[in-house]
Structures are given as C-alpha cells and as structure tokens.
Short mmCIF file of C-alpha atoms and ligand atoms in Angstrom, two decimals:
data_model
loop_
_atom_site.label_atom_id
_atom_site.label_comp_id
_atom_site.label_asym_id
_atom_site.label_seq_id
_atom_site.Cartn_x
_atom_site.Cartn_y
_atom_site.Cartn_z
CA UNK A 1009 -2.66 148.86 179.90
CA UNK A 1010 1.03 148.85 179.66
CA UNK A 1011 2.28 146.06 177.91
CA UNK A 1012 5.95 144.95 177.89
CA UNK A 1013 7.87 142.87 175.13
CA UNK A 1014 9.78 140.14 176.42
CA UNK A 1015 12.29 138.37 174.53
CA UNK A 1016 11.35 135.15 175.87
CA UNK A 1017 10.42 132.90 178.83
CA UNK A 1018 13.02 133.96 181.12
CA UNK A 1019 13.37 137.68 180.38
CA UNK A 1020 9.47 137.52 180.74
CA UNK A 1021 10.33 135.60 184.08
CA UNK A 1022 12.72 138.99 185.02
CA UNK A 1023 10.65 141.46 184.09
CA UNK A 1024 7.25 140.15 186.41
CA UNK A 1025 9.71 139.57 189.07
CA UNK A 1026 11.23 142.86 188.91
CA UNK A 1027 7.63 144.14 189.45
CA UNK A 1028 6.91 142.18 192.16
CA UNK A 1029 10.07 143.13 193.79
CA UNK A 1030 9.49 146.86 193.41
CA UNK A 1031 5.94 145.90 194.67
CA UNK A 1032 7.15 144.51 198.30
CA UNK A 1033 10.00 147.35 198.65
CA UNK A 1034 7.50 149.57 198.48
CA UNK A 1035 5.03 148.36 200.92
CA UNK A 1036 6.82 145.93 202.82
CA UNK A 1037 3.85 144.27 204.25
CA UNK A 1038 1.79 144.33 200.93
CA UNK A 1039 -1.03 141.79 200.16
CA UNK A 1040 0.16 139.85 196.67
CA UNK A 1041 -2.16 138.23 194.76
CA UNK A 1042 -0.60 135.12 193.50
CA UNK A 1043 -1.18 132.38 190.79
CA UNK A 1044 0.06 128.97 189.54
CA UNK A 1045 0.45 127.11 186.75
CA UNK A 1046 3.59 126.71 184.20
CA UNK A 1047 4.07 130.29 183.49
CA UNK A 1048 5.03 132.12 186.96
CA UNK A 1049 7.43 129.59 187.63
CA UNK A 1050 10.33 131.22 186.24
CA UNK A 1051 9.20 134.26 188.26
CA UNK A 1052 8.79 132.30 191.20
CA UNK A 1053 12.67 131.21 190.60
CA UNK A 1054 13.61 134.80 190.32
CA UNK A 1055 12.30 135.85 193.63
CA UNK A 1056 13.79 133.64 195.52
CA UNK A 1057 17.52 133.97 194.02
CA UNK A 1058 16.99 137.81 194.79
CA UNK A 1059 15.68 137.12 198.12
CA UNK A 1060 18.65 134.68 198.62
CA UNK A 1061 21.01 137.16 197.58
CA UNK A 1062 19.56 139.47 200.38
CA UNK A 1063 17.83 142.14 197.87
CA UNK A 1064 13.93 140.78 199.10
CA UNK A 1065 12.28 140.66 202.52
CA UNK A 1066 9.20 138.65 202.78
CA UNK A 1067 9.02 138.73 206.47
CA UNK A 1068 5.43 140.95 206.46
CA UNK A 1069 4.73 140.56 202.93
CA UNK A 1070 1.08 138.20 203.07
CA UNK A 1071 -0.26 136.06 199.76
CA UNK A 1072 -3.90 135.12 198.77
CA UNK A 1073 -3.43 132.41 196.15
CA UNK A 1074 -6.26 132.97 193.02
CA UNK A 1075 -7.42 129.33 193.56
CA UNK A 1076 -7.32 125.89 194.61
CA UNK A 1077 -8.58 122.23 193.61
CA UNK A 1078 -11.63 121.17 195.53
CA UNK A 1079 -11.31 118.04 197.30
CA UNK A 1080 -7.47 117.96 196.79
CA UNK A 1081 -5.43 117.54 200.20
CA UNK A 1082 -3.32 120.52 201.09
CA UNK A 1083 -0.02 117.35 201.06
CA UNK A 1084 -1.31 116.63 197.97
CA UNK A 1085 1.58 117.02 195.35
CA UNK A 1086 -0.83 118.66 192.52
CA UNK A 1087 -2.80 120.83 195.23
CA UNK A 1088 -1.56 124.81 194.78
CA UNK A 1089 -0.89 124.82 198.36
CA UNK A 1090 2.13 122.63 197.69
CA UNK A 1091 2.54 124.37 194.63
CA UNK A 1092 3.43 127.74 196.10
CA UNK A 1093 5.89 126.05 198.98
CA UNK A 1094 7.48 123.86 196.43
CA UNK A 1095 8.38 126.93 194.18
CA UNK A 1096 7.95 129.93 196.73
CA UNK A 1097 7.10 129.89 200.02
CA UNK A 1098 9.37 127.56 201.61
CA UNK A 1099 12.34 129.15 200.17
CA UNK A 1100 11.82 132.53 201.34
CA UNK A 1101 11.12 134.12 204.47
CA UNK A 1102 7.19 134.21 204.32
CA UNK A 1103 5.13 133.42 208.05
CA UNK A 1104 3.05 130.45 207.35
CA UNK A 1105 0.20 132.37 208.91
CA UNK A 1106 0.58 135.21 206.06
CA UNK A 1107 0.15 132.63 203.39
CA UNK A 1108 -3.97 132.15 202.39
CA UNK A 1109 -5.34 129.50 199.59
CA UNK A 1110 -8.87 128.45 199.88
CA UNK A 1111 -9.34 125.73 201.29
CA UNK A 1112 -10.14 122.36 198.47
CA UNK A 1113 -10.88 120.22 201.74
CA UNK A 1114 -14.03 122.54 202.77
CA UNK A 1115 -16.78 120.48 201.81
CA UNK A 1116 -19.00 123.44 202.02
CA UNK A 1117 -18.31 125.49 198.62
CA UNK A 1118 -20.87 128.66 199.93
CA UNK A 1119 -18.89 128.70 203.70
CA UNK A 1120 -15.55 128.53 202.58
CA UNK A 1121 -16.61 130.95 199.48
CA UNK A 1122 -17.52 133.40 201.90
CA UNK A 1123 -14.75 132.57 204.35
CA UNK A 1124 -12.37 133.67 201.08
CA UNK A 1125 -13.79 136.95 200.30
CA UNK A 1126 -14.11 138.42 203.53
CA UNK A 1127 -10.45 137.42 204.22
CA UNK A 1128 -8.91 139.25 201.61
CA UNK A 1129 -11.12 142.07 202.74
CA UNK A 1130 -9.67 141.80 206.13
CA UNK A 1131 -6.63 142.16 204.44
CA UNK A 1132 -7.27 145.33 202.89
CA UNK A 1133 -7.56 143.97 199.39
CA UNK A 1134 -4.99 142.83 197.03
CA UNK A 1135 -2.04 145.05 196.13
CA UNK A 1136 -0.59 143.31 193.32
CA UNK A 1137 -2.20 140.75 191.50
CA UNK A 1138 -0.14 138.58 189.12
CA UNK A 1139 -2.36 136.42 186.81
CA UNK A 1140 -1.49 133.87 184.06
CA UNK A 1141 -3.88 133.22 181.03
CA UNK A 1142 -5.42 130.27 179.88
CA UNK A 1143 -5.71 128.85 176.27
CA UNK A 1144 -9.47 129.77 176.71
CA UNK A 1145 -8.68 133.11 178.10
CA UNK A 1146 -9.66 131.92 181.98
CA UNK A 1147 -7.85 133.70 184.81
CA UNK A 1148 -7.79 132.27 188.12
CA UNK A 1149 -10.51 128.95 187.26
CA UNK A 1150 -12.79 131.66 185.77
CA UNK A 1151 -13.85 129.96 182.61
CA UNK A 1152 -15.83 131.35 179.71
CA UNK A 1153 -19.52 131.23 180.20
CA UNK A 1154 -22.58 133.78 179.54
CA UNK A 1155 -22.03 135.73 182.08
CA UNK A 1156 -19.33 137.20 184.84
CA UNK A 1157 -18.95 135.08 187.76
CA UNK A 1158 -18.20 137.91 190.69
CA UNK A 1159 -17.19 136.61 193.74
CA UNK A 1160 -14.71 133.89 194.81
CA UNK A 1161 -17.15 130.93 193.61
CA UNK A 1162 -17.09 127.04 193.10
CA UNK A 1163 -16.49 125.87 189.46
CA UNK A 1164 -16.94 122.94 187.37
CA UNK A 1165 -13.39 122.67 185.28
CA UNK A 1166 -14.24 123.09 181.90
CA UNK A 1167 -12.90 119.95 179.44
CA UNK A 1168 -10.05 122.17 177.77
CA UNK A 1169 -8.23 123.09 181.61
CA UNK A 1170 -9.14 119.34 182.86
CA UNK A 1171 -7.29 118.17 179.18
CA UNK A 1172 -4.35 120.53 180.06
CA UNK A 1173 -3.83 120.22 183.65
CA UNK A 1174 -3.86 116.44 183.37
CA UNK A 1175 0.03 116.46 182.80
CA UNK A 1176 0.66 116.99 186.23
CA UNK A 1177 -1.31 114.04 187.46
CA UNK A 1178 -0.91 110.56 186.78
CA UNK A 1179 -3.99 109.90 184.72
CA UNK A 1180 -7.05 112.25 183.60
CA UNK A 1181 -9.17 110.39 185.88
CA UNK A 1182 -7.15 112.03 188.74
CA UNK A 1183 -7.30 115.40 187.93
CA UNK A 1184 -9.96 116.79 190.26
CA UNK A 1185 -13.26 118.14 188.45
CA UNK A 1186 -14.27 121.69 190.42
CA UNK A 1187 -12.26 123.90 191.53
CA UNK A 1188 -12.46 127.06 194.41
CA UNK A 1189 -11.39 130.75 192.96
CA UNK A 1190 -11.29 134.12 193.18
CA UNK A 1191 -14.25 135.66 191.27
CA UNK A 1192 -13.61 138.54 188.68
CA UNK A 1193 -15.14 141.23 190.94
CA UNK A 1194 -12.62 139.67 192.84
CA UNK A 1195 -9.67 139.83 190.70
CA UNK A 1196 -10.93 143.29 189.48
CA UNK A 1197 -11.03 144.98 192.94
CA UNK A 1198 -6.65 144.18 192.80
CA UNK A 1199 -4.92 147.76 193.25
CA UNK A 1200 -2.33 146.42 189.94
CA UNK A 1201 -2.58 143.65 188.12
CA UNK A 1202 0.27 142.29 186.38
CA UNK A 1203 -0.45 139.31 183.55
CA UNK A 1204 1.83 136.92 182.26
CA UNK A 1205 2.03 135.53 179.27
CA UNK A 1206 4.72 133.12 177.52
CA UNK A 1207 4.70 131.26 174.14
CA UNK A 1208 2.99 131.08 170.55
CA UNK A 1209 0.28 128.85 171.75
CA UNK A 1210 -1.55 132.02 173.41
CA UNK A 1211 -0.75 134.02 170.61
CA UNK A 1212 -4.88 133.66 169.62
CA UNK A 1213 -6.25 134.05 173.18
CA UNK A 1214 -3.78 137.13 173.82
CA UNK A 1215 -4.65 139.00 170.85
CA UNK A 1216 -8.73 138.20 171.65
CA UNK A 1217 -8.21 138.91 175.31
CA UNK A 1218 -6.61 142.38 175.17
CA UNK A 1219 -7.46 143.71 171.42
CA UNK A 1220 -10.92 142.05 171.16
CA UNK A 1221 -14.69 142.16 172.35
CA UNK A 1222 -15.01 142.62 176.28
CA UNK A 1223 -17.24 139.18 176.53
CA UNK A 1224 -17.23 136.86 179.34
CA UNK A 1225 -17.08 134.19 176.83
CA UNK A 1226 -13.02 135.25 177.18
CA UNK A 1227 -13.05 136.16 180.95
CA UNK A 1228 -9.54 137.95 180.31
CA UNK A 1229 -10.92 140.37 178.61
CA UNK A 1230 -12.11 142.28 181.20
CA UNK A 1231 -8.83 143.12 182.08
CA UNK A 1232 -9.07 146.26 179.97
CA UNK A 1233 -11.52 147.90 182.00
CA UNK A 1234 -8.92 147.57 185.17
CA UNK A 1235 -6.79 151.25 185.31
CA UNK A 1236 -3.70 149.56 186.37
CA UNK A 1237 -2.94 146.43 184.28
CA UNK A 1238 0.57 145.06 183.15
CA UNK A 1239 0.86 142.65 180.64
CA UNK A 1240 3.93 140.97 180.11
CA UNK A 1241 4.30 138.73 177.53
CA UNK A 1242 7.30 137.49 175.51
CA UNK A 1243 7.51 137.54 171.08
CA UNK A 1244 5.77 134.42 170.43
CA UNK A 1245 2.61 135.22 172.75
CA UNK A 1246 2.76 139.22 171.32
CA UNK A 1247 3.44 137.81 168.00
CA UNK A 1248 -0.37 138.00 166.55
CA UNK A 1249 -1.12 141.35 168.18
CA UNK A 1250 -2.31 144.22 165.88
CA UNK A 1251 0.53 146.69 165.06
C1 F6R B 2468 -3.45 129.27 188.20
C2 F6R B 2468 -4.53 129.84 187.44
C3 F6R B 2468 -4.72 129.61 185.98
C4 F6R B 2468 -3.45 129.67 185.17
C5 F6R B 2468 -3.73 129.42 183.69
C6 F6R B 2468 -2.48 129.40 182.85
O1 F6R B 2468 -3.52 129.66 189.56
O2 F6R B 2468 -5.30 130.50 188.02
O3 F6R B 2468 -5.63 130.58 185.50
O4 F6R B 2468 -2.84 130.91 185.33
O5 F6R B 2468 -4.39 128.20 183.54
O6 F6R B 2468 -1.74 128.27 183.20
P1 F6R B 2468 -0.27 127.99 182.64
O7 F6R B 2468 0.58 129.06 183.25
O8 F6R B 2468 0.09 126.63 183.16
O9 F6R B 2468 -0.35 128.09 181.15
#
C-alpha cells in the first residue's frame, strides 16, 4: 500500500484528484469506481476546475457509483444519483448513458443485485476505485459483521451510518434504512484502489483498518490484501498511525 501524507483537507482533495486525472489520461475511456459522502467532495471540486480549465476529458470516461439508498428517488436531493450530478457529473462532459448507480427504486434487491454485478462486468471491471472510510471502517455500505459480504448485496444501515448520515436529511426518521452496494469481492476485483481519508475523527478506524487485524468486523481492512491500494489521508487522520 502506498500511503501519502496530506497536509490537510484540500491538499488531500489535490492529491486523489491528481490520481484520478492521471487515471483518465491514461485510458481515456476508463471505468472509475466512484463514492460519496463528505470526503471526495473536495476532489470532486478539483476535477471539474481542471476539466474546466481544459486539462480533463470525460467524454468516454464511464462511472459505477459504490452504492445507493434503497427506496430513495433518483430526484431525490439525498439520493447519490443527485449526489454525483450535483458535485460531478453535470459539470463535466460525462454521457448520461456512461454514468451507472444501482438503482434504490428496484423493489427487487436479488434482480437489481444481479443487474449491478454483471454490469460492471460488461464493463470490463473497475479501473480505479476511489473509496472513503467510515467511522466503523465500512466502505461502500459494507458494514462490520461476521463475515465478508461478496457481491453487490442489499444492507440494513447499521445505527452508527443511519446516526451520521442523518445530517443531510431533515429528520432521522427520513434517512432511508437499507441501502444497495457494491460487495467487497466487488470492490476487491478494482484494478487500483485509491482511499481517502480526512480528519482526526478517523484517526482510530485508520490506524485499525490498515495497521490492524484483517477482520470483517472492520470491512476496510481488507484493503491490505489488494496489490494496488492508495491511501491518502491528511495529518489528523495519519496522526495515530504506528511510526
Ligand atoms: C459513500 C460510501 C461510504 C462513505 C463513508 C465515509 O458512497 O460508500 O462508505 O465513503 O461513509 O463517508 P464520509 O466521507 O461522509 O465521511
């Protein structure tokens, strides 16, 4: 694993998107993995003022999004799908029909499960997968439990993600309670994987995740057994690391 020191939130913002960038030079019509949340945001924002300055061209490049909120209208402000236009998609020169999310309005979880796998395998796989962490050490909705989940799969939010994703919706009762994503097989079968990290509050679950125990009980973990991860993270998320 190569891990990179950022100095904080935005150089950690820099440094993914530099990655990315170098990612869709290189293979103009690459498959990127991409994720949500509060950290890729600032990466998100550094895309597009480097595709607005004319240094990015996402004309072939196509996205499979980790996961989405079942039951959750793609209009719906807090689905992903309006996520990724709001901070991505609609800003740059992406083709709607290269942009893939599960679907949250497939009432079938095992059909639209199985729709999701065999799409990004009709893809060719994922080139680049960027990832963010959670507190518990989930990636993509993949929560700690006994054992790995594999494939993309249906999940019951666990209490800590339902507590902190609540912000973004007007009460807790709102925020939805399952969730479609990516599986770790999944997630694991990514050519590169690039992590982000930002801030002392995942000091604990950074330190566990990539210096502890490979347990599903911190699904991050098994991250080290991918050949080609990145982890970015700035001081305050590095800062509990062992020297
Ligand atoms: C988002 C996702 C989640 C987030 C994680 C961290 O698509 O899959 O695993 O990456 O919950 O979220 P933030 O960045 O908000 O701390």
């Amino acid at each position: 694993m190569i891990i990179y020191k950022a100095e904080d939130y935005k150089d950690m913002s820099r440094k993914a998107a530099n990655i990315l960038s170098a990612q869709v030079i290189m293979k103009p019509d690459c498959v990127l993995g991409l994720a949500t949340g509060s950290t890729p945001i600032g990466t998100y924002e550094q895309l597009v003022e480097w595709y607005k300055k004319g240094d990015l061209d996402f004309a072939k490049v196509k996205t499979v999004n980790l996961d989405e909120y079942k039951g959750l209208e793609r209009t719906n402000e807090q689905s992903y799908y309006h996520f990724m236009h709001q901070h991505l998609f609609h800003h740059v020169n992406i083709e709607e029909d290269n942009i893939h999310l599960p679907n949250g309005m497939e009432p079938d979880a095992k059909k639209e499960c199985a729709r999701y796998e065999q799409l990004i395998q009709s893809l060719g796989g994922v080139d680049l997968q960027l990832l963010g962490l959670g507190h518990n050490g989930h990636i993509g909705f993949n929560e700690p439990c006994e054992v790995f989940e594999k494939d993309t799969h249906c999940v019951d939010l666990a209490e800590r993600t339902i507590e902190a994703n609540k912000r973004f919706f007007d009460s807790i009762e709102e925020v939805p309670r399952q969730a479609y994503t990516m599986g770790i097989r999944t997630i694991m079968q990514a050519k590169k994987i690039l992590i982000i990290v930002s801030g002392e509050d995942k000091a604990d679950i950074v330190r566990d995740a990539f210096f502890g125990p490979v347990t599903p009980m911190v699904p991050a973990s098994i991250l080290q057994m991918h050949n080609d991860v990145t982890l970015i993270a700035d001081k305050a998320a590095l800062s509990k690391i062992p020297e």
